[in-house]
Short mmCIF file of C-alpha atoms and ligand atoms in Angstrom, two decimals:
data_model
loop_
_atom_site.label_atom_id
_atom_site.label_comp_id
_atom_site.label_asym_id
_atom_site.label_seq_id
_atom_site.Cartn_x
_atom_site.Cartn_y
_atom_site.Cartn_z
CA UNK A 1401 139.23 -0.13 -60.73
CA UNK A 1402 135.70 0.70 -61.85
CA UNK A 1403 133.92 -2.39 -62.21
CA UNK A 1404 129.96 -2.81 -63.08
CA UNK A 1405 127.26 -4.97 -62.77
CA UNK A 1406 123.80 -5.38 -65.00
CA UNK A 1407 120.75 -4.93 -63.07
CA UNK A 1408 117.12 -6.28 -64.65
CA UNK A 1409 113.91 -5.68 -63.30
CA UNK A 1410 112.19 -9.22 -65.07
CA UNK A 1411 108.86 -9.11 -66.73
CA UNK A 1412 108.34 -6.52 -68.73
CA UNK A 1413 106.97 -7.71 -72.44
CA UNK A 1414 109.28 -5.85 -74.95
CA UNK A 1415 107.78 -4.04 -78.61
CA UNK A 1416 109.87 -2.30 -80.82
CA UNK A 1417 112.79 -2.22 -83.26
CA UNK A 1418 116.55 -3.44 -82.63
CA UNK A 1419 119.30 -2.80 -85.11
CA UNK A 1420 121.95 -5.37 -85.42
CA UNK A 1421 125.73 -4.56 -85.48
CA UNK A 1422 128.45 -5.55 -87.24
CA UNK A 1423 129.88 -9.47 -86.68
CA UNK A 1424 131.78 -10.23 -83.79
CA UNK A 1425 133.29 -12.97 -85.07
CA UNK A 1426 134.28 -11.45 -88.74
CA UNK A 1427 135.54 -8.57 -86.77
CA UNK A 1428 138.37 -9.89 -84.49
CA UNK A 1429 139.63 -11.84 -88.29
CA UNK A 1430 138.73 -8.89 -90.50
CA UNK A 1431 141.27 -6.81 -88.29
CA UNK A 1432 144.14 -8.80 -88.08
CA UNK A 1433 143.62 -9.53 -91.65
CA UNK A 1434 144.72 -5.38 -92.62
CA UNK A 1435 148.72 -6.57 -91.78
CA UNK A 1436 148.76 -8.08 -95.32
CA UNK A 1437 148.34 -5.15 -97.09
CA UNK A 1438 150.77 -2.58 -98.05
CA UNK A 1439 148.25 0.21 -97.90
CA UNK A 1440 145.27 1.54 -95.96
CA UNK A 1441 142.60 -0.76 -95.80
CA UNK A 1442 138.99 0.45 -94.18
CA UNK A 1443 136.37 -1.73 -92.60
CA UNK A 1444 133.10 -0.34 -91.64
CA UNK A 1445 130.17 -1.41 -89.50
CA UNK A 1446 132.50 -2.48 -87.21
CA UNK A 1447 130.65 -3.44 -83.70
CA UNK A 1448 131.48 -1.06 -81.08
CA UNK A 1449 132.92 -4.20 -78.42
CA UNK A 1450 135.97 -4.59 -76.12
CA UNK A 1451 137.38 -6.90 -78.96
CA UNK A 1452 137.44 -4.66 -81.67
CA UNK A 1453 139.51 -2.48 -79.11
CA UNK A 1454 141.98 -4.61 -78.30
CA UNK A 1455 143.61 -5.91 -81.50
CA UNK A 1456 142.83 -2.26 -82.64
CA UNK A 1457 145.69 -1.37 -79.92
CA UNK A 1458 147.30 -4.69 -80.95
CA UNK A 1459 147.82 -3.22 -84.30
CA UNK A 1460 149.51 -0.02 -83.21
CA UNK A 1461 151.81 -1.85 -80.82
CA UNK A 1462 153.42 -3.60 -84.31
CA UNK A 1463 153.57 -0.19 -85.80
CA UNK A 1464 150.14 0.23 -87.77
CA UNK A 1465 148.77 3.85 -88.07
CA UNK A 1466 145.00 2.83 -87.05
CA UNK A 1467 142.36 5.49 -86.82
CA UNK A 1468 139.36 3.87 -84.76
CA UNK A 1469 136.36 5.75 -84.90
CA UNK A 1470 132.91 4.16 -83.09
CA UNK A 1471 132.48 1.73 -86.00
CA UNK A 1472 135.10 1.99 -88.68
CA UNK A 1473 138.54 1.54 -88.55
CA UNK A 1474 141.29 2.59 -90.99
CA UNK A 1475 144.88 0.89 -90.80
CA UNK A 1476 147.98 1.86 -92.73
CA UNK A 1477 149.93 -1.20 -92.61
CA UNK A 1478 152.51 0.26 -94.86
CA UNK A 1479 155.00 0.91 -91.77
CA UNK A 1480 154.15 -2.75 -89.43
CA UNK A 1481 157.08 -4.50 -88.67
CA UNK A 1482 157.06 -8.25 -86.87
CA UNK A 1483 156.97 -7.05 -83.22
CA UNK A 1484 157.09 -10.22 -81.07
CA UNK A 1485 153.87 -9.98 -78.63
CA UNK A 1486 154.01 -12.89 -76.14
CA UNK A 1487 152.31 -11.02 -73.31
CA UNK A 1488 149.73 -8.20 -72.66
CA UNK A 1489 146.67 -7.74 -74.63
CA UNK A 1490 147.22 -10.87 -76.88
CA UNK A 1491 146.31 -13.13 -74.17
CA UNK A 1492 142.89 -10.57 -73.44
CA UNK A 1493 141.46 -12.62 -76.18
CA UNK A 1494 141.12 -15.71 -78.24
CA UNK A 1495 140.73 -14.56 -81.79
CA UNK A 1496 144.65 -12.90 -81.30
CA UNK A 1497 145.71 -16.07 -82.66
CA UNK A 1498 144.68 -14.68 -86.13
CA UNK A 1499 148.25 -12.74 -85.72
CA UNK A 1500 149.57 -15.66 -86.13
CA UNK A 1501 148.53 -16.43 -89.67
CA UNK A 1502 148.33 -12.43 -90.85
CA UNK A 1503 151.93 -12.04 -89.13
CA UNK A 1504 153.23 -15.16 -90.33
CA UNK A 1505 151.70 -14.45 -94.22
CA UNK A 1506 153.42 -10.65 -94.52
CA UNK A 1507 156.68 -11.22 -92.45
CA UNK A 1508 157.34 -14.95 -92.75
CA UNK A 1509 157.29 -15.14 -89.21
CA UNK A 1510 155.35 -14.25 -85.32
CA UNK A 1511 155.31 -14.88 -81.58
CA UNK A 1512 152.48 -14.41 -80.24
CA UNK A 1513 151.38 -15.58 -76.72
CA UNK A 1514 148.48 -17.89 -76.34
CA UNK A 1515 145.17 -17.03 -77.06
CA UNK A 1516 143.09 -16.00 -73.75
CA UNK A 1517 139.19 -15.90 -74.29
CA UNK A 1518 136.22 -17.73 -72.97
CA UNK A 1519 136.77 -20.75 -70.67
CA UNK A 1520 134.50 -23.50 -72.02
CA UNK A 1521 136.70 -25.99 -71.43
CA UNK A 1522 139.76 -27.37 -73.76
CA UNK A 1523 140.46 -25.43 -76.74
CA UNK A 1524 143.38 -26.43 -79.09
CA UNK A 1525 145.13 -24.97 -82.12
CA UNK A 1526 146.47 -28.28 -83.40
CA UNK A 1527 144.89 -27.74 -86.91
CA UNK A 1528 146.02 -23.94 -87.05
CA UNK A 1529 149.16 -25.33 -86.67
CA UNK A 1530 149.16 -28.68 -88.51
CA UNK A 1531 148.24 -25.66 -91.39
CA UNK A 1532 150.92 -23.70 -90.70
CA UNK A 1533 153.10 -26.36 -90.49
CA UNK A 1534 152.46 -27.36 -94.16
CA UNK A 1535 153.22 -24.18 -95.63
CA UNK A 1536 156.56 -24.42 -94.43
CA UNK A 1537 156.40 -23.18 -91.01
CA UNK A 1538 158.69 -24.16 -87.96
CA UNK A 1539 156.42 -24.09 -85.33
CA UNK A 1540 157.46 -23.98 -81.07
CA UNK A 1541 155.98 -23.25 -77.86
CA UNK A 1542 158.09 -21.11 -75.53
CA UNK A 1543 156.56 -20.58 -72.42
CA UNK A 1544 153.46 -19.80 -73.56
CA UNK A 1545 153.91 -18.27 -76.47
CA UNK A 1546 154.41 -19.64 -80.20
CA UNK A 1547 157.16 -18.88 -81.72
CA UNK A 1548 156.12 -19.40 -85.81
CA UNK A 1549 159.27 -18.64 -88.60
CA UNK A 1550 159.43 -19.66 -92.50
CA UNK A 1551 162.07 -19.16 -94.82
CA UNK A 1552 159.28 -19.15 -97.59
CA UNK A 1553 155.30 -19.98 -97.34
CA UNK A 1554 154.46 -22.76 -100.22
CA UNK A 1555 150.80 -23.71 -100.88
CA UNK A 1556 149.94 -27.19 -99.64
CA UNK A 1557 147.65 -29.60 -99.37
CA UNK A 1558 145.51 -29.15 -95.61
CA UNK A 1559 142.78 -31.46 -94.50
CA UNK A 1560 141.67 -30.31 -91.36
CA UNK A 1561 141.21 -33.33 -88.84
CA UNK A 1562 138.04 -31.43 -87.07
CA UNK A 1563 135.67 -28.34 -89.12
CA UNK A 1564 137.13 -25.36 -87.43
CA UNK A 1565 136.12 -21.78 -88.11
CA UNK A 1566 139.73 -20.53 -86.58
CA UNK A 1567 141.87 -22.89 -88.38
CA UNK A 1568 140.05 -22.48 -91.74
CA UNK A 1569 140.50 -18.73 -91.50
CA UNK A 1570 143.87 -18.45 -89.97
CA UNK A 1571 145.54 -20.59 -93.30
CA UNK A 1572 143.61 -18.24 -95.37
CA UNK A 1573 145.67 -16.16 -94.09
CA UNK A 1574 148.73 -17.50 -94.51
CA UNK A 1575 148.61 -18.81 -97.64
CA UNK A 1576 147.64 -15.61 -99.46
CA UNK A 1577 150.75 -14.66 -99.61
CA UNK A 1578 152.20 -17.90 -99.69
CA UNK A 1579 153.93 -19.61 -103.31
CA UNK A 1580 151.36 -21.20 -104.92
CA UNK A 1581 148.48 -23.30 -104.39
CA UNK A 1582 146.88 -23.82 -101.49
CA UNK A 1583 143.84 -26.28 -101.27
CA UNK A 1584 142.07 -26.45 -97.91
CA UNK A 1585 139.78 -29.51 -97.19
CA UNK A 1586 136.79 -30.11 -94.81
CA UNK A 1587 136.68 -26.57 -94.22
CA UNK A 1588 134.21 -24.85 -92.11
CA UNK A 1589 131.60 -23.10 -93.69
CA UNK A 1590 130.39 -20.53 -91.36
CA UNK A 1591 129.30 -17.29 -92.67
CA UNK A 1592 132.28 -15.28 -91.06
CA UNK A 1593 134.68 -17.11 -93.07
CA UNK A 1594 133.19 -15.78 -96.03
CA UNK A 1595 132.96 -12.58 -94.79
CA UNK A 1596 136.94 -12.66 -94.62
CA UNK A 1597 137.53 -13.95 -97.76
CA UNK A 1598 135.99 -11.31 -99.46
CA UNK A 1599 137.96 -8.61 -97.59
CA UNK A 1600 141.10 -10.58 -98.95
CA UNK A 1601 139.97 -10.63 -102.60
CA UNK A 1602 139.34 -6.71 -102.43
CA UNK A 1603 142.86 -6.61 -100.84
CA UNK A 1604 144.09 -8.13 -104.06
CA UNK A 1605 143.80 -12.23 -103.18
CA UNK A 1606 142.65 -15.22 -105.40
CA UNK A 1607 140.65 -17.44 -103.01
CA UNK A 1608 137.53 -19.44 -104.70
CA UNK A 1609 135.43 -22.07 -102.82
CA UNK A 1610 135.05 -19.92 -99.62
CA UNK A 1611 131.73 -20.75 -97.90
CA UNK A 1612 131.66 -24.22 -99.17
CA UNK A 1613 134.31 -27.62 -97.55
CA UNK A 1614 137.36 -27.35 -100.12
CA UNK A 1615 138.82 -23.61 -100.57
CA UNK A 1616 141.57 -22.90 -103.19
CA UNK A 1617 143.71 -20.33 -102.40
CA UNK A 1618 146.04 -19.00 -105.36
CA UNK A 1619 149.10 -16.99 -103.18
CA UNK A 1620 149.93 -13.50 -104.91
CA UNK A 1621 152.95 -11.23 -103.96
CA UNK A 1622 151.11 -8.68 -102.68
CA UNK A 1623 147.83 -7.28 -101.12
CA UNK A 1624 146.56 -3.54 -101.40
CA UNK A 1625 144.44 -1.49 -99.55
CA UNK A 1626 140.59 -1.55 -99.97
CA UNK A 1627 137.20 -0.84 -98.50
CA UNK A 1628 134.78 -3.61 -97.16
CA UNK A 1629 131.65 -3.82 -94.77
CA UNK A 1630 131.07 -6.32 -92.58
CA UNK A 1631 127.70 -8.34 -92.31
CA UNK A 1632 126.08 -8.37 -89.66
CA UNK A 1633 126.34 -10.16 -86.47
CA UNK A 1634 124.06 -13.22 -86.61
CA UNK A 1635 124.88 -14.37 -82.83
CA UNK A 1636 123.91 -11.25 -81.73
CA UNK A 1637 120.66 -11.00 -84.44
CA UNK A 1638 119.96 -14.78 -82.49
CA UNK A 1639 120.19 -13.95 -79.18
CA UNK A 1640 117.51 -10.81 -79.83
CA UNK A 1641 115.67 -13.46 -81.84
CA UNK A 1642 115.72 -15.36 -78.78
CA UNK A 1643 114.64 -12.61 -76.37
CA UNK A 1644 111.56 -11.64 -78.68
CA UNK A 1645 110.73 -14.66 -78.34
CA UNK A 1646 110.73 -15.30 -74.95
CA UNK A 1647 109.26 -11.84 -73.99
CA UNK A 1648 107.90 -9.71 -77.18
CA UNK A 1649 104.91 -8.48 -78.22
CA UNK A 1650 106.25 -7.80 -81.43
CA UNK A 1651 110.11 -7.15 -82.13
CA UNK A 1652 111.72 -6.48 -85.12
CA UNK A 1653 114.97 -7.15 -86.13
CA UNK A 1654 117.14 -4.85 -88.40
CA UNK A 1655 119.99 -5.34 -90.06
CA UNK A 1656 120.11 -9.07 -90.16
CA UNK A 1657 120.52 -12.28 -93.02
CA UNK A 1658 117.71 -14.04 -92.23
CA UNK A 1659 119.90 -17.07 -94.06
CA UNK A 1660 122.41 -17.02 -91.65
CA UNK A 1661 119.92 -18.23 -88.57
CA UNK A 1662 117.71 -20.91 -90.21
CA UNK A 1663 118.44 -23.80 -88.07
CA UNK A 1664 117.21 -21.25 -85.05
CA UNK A 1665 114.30 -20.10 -86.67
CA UNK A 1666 113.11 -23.28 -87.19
CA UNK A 1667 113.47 -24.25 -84.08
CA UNK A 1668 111.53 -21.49 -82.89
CA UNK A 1669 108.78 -22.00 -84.81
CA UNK A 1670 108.85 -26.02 -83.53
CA UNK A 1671 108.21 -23.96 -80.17
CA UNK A 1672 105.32 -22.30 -81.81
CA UNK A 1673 106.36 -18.81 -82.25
CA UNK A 1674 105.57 -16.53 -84.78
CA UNK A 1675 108.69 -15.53 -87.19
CA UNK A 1676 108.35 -13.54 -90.56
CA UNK A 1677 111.32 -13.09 -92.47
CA UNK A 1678 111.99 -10.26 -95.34
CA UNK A 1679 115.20 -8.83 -96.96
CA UNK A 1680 116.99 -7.94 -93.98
CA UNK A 1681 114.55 -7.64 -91.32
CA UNK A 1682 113.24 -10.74 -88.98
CA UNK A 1683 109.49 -10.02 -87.52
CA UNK A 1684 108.96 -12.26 -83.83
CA UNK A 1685 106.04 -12.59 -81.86
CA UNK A 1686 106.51 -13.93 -78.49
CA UNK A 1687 103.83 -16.63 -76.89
CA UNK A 1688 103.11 -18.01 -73.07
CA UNK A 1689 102.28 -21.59 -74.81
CA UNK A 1690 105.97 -22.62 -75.86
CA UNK A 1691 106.54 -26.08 -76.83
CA UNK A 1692 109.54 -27.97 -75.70
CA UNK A 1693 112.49 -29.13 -78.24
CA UNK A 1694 115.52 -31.05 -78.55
CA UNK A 1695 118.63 -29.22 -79.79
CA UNK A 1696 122.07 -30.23 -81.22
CA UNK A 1697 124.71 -27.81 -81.91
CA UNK A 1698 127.02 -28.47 -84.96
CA UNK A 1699 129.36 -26.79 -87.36
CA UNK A 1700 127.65 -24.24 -89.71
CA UNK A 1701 124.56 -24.56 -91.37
CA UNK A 1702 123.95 -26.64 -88.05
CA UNK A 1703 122.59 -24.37 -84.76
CA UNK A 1704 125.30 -22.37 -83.72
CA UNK A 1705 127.41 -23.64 -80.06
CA UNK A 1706 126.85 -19.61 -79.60
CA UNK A 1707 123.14 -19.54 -78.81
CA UNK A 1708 123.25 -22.87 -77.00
CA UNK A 1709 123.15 -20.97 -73.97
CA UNK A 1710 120.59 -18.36 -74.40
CA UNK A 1711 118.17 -20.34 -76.17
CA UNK A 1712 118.43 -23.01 -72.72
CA UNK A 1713 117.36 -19.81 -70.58
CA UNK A 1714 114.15 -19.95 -73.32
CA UNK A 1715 113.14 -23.31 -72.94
CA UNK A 1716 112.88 -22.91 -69.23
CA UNK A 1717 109.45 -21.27 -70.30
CA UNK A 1718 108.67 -24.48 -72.70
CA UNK A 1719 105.78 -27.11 -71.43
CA UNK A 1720 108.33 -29.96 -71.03
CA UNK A 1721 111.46 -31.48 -71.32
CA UNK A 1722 114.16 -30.39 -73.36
CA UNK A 1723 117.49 -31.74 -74.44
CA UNK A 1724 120.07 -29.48 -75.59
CA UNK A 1725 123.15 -31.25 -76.75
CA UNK A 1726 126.56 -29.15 -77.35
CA UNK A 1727 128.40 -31.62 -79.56
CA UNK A 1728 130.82 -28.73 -80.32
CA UNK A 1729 131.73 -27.70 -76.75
CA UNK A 1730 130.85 -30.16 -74.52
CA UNK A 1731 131.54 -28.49 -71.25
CA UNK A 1732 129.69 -25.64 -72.37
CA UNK A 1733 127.43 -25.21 -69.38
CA UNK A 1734 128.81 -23.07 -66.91
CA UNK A 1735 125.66 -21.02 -67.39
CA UNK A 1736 122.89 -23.68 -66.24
CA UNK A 1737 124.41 -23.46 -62.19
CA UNK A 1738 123.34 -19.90 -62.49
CA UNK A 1739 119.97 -20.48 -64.21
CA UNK A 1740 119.18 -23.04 -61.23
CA UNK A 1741 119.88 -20.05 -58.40
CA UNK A 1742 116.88 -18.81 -60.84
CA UNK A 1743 114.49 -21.32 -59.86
CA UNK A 1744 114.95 -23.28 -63.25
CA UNK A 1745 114.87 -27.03 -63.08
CA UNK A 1746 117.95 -28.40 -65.45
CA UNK A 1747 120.07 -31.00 -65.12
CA UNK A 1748 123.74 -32.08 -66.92
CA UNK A 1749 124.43 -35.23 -68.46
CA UNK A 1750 127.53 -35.30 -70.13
CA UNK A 1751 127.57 -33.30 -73.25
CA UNK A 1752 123.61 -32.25 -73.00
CA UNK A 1753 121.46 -30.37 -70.73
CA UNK A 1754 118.13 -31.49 -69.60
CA UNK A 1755 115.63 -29.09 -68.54
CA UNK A 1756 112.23 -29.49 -67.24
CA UNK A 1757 109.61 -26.51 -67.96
CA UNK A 1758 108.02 -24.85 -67.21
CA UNK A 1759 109.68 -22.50 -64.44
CA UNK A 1760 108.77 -19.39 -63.37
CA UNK A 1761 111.98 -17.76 -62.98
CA UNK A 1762 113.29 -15.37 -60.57
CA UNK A 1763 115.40 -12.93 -59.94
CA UNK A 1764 118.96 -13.20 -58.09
CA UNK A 1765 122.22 -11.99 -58.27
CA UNK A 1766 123.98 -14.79 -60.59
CA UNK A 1767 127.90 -14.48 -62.61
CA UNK A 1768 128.53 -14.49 -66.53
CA UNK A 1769 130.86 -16.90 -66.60
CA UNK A 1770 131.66 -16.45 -70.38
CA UNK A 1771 130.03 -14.37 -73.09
CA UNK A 1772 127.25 -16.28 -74.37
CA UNK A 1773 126.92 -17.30 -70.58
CA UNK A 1774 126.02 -13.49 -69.95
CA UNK A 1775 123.97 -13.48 -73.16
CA UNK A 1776 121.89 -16.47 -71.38
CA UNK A 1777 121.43 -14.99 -67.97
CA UNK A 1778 120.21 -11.30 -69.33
CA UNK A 1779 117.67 -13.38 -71.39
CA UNK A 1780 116.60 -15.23 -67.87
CA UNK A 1781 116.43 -11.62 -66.16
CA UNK A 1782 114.51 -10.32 -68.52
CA UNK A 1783 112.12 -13.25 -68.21
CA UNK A 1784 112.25 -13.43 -64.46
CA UNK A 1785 109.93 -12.25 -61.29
CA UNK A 1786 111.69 -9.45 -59.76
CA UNK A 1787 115.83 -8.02 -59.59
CA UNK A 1788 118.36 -9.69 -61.81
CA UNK A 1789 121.83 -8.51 -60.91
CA UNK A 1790 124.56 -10.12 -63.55
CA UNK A 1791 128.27 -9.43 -62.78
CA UNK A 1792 131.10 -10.49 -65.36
CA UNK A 1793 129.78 -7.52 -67.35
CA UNK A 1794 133.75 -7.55 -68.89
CA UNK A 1795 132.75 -10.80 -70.85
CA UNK A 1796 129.13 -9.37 -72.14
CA UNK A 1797 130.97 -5.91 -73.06
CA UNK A 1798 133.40 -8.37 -75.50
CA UNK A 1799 130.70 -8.95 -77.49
CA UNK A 1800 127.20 -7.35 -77.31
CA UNK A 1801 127.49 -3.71 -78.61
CA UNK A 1802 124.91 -1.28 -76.46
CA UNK A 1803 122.98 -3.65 -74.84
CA UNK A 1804 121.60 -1.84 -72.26
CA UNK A 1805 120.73 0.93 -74.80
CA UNK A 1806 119.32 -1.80 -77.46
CA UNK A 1807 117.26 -3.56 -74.54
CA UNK A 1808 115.94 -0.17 -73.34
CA UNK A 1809 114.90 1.15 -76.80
CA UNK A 1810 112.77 -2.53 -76.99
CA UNK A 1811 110.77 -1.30 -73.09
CA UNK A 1812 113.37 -3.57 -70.87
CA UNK A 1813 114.08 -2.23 -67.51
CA UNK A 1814 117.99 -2.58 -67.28
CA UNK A 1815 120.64 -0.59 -65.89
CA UNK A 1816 124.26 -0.63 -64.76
CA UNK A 1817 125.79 0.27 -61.39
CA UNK A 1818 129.02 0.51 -60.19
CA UNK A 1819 130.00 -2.31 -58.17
CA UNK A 1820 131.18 -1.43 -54.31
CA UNK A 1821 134.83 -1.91 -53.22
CA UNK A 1822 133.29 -5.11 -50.82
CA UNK A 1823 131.41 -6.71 -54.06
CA UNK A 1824 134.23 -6.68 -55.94
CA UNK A 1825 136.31 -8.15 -53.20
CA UNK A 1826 133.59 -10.63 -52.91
CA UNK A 1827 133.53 -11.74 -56.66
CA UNK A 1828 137.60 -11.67 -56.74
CA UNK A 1829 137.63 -14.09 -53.98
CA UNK A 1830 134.63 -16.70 -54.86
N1 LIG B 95 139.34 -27.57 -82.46
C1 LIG B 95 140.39 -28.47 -82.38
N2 LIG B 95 141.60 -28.09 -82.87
C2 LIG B 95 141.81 -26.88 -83.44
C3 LIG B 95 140.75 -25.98 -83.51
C4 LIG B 95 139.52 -26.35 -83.01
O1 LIG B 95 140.25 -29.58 -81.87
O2 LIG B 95 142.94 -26.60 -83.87
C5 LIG B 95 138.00 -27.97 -81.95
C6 LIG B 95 137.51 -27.08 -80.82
O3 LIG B 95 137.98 -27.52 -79.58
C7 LIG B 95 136.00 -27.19 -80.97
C8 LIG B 95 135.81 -27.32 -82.48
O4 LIG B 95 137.06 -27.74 -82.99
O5 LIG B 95 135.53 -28.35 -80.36
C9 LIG B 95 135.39 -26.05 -83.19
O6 LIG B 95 136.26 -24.99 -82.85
P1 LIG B 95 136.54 -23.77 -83.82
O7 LIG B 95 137.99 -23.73 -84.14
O8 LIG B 95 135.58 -23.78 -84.95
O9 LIG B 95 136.22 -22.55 -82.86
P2 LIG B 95 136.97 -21.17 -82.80
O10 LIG B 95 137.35 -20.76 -84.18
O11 LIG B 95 138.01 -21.18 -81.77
C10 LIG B 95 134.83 -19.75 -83.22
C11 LIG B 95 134.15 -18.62 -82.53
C12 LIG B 95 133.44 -19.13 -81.28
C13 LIG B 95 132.48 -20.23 -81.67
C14 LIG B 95 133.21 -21.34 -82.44
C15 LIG B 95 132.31 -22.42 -82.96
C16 LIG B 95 135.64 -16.78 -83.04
C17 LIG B 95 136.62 -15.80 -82.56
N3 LIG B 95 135.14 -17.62 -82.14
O12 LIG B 95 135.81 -20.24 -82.30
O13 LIG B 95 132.73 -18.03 -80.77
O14 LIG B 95 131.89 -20.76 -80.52
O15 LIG B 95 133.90 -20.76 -83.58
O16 LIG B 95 131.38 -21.90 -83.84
O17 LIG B 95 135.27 -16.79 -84.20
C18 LIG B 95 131.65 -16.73 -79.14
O18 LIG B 95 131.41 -15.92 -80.04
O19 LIG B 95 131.12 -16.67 -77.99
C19 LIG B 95 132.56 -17.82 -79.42
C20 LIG B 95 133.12 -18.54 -78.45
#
């Protein structure tokens, strides 16, 4: 097997224009979300990731015809049929438990095996199921896999326990094409969510409230084909925010809702940098004087879990101490061992992260643990004295469209590199 690492040569102050692609997040929904129709449905804008590939393949193995060109995709659900998946590429990723509600909404029932993904520590499906459940779903777990089956889906009542992006969207699902009402309560808010629902009303759906903490969901018989474009990845928009901030002269962001990342720009400009916002561009001008800042994560409008971890590698720079507090995922800190082999000086204390700037950084060879783990150690390369070498390139490639190619078009000095037959025995064995 071919595997890769990301080398960085640190230091080098990036100027330039990056274009943003399309949302992870809305992406690995959006897709899933095509099984409801009865004909083809196209999404474009689509970010070019391992995800996207996946349930792309996902959607062929239950029969779809799916055409996946570099960013759009075109699925003829007409000829799907309930194909139990309880192994193979469903457990590749989390978001495959969006099968679940699609599969269970068009077919009245699923089995699909449980969701792989990022490890950042315990990650239940109680509410998707608690959801589920009260639509008139029999729900069971057979060796690792849920088995989901209704006679008929009738719209309920659902107040989620805990604001949760995948349970929120995952009932949408379901109860689209379910009888009847369906009111969900203390629903997340988060941009992506949106972004589905109005796929679903071009497909034919009546769904009002999306975007806001009660959605009403009116079930229909059945959903038609239609086009829709996905908005842009704001995680991804962030985490070049981030960069720009920590190392541009002047770096301009394209493609982006400036909206959608308020609780980080502010934050940024706490730390004194420069940030002009217009239409759907952000303007960010990096500084060597960066003031330090305390940081929360919470559910959307909130700052996103997501850039947590790159915007810790940032604050390394900061005069001071830092808190960052993940209130989301708590255990979300599998990147700050790696930042220390860096030279930075952070500590963890239960749910937060202390660091104490500023550091000069250096280089070293260091592991994405995660995704957003990966997004936080390219950040510290780029920042750092000297070679960077990143491995767990699989989990950046989930998410991050053309990095190396964005990052070079900015002035960055990045490359990959096959790894040798010893490294990866190395990496396989620590
Ligand atoms: N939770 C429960 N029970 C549930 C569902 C969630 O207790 O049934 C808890 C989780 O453990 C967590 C909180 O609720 O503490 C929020 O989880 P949520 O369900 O909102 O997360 P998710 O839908 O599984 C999405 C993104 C994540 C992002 C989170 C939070 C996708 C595919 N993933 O996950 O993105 O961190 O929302 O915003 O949309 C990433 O992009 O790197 C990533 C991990």
């Amino acid at each position: 097997m071919d595997m890769e690492k990301l080398k960085i040569e640190g230091g080098n102050k990036l100027r330039g224009t990056v274009r943003v692609s399309g949302a992870k997040n809305s992406a690995v929904a959006l897709i899933p979300a095509t099984i409801l129709a009865d004909s083809p449905v196209v999404i474009d804008g689509l970010p070019n990731i391992s995800d996207v590939q996946i349930l792309s393949d996902l959607l062929q193995e239950i029969g779809g015809t799916v055409s996946l060109n570099e960013n759009e995709i075109i699925v003829d659900p007409s000829r799907m049929i309930s194909m139990p998946l309880p192994n193979g590429k469903v457990k590749k990723l989390r978001a495959s438990y969006y099968l679940m509600g699609a599969m269970l909404g068009r077919f009245k029932k699923a089995v699909i095996g449980l969701p792989g993904g990022c490890h950042l520590g315990p990650r239940p499906i109680d509410q998707h199921i608690k959801g589920f459940e009260a639509l008139g779903a029999q729900i069971t777990n057979e060796q690792g896999a849920i088995y989901l089956r209704a006679d008929e889906l009738k719209g309920a009542r659902i107040y989620l326990d805990v604001v949760s992006v995948g349970a929120t969207i995952n009932i949408m699902l379901a109860a689209v094409r379910a009888k009847g009402r369906t009111i969900i309560e203390n629903a997340a808010k988060e941009p992506e969510i949106i972004d589905v629902a109005t796929l679903l009303t071009s497909m034919g759906a009546k769904i009002k409230g999306a975007g806001t903490d009660v959605i009403r969901i009116d079930g229909v018989d059945s959903l038609h084909g239609c086009r829709h474009s996905i908005i842009p990845d704001r995680i991804e928009a962030g985490t070049y925010l981030i960069l720009g901030a920590a190392m541009g002269e002047e770096v301009l962001i394209d493609n982006v809702i400036p909206l959608h990342l308020e609780s980080l720009i502010a934050k940024l400009r706490e730390m004194g940098i420069s940030i002009e916002s217009k239409d759907d561009q952000i303007l960010v001008r990096g500084t060597d004087n960066l003031k330090p800042v305390d940081i929360k994560t919470l559910v959307y409008p909130g700052f996103p879990t997501d850039l947590q971890q790159p915007l810790t590698s940032l604050l390394t720079k900061a005069n001071g101490s830092s808190i960052v507090t993940d209130t989301i995922y708590g255990a979300r800190f599998k990147h700050i061992d790696e930042l220390r082999r860096m030279s930075a000086t952070i500590k963890v204390e239960g749910r937060s992260a202390i660091i104490n700037g500023p550091s000069k950084l250096q280089g070293a060879k260091v592991r994405a643990s995660d995704l957003r783990a990966g997004a936080a150690l390219v950040v510290a390369g780029l920042m750092a004295e000297g070679i960077t070498e990143v491995t767990g390139l699989e989990h950046i490639d989930r998410g991050y469209e053309n990095l190396v190619d964005k990052l070079t078009g900015l002035g960055a000095v990045i490359w990959r590199e096959s790894m040798s037959k010893q490294e990866i025995e190395q990496l396989q064995n620590s």
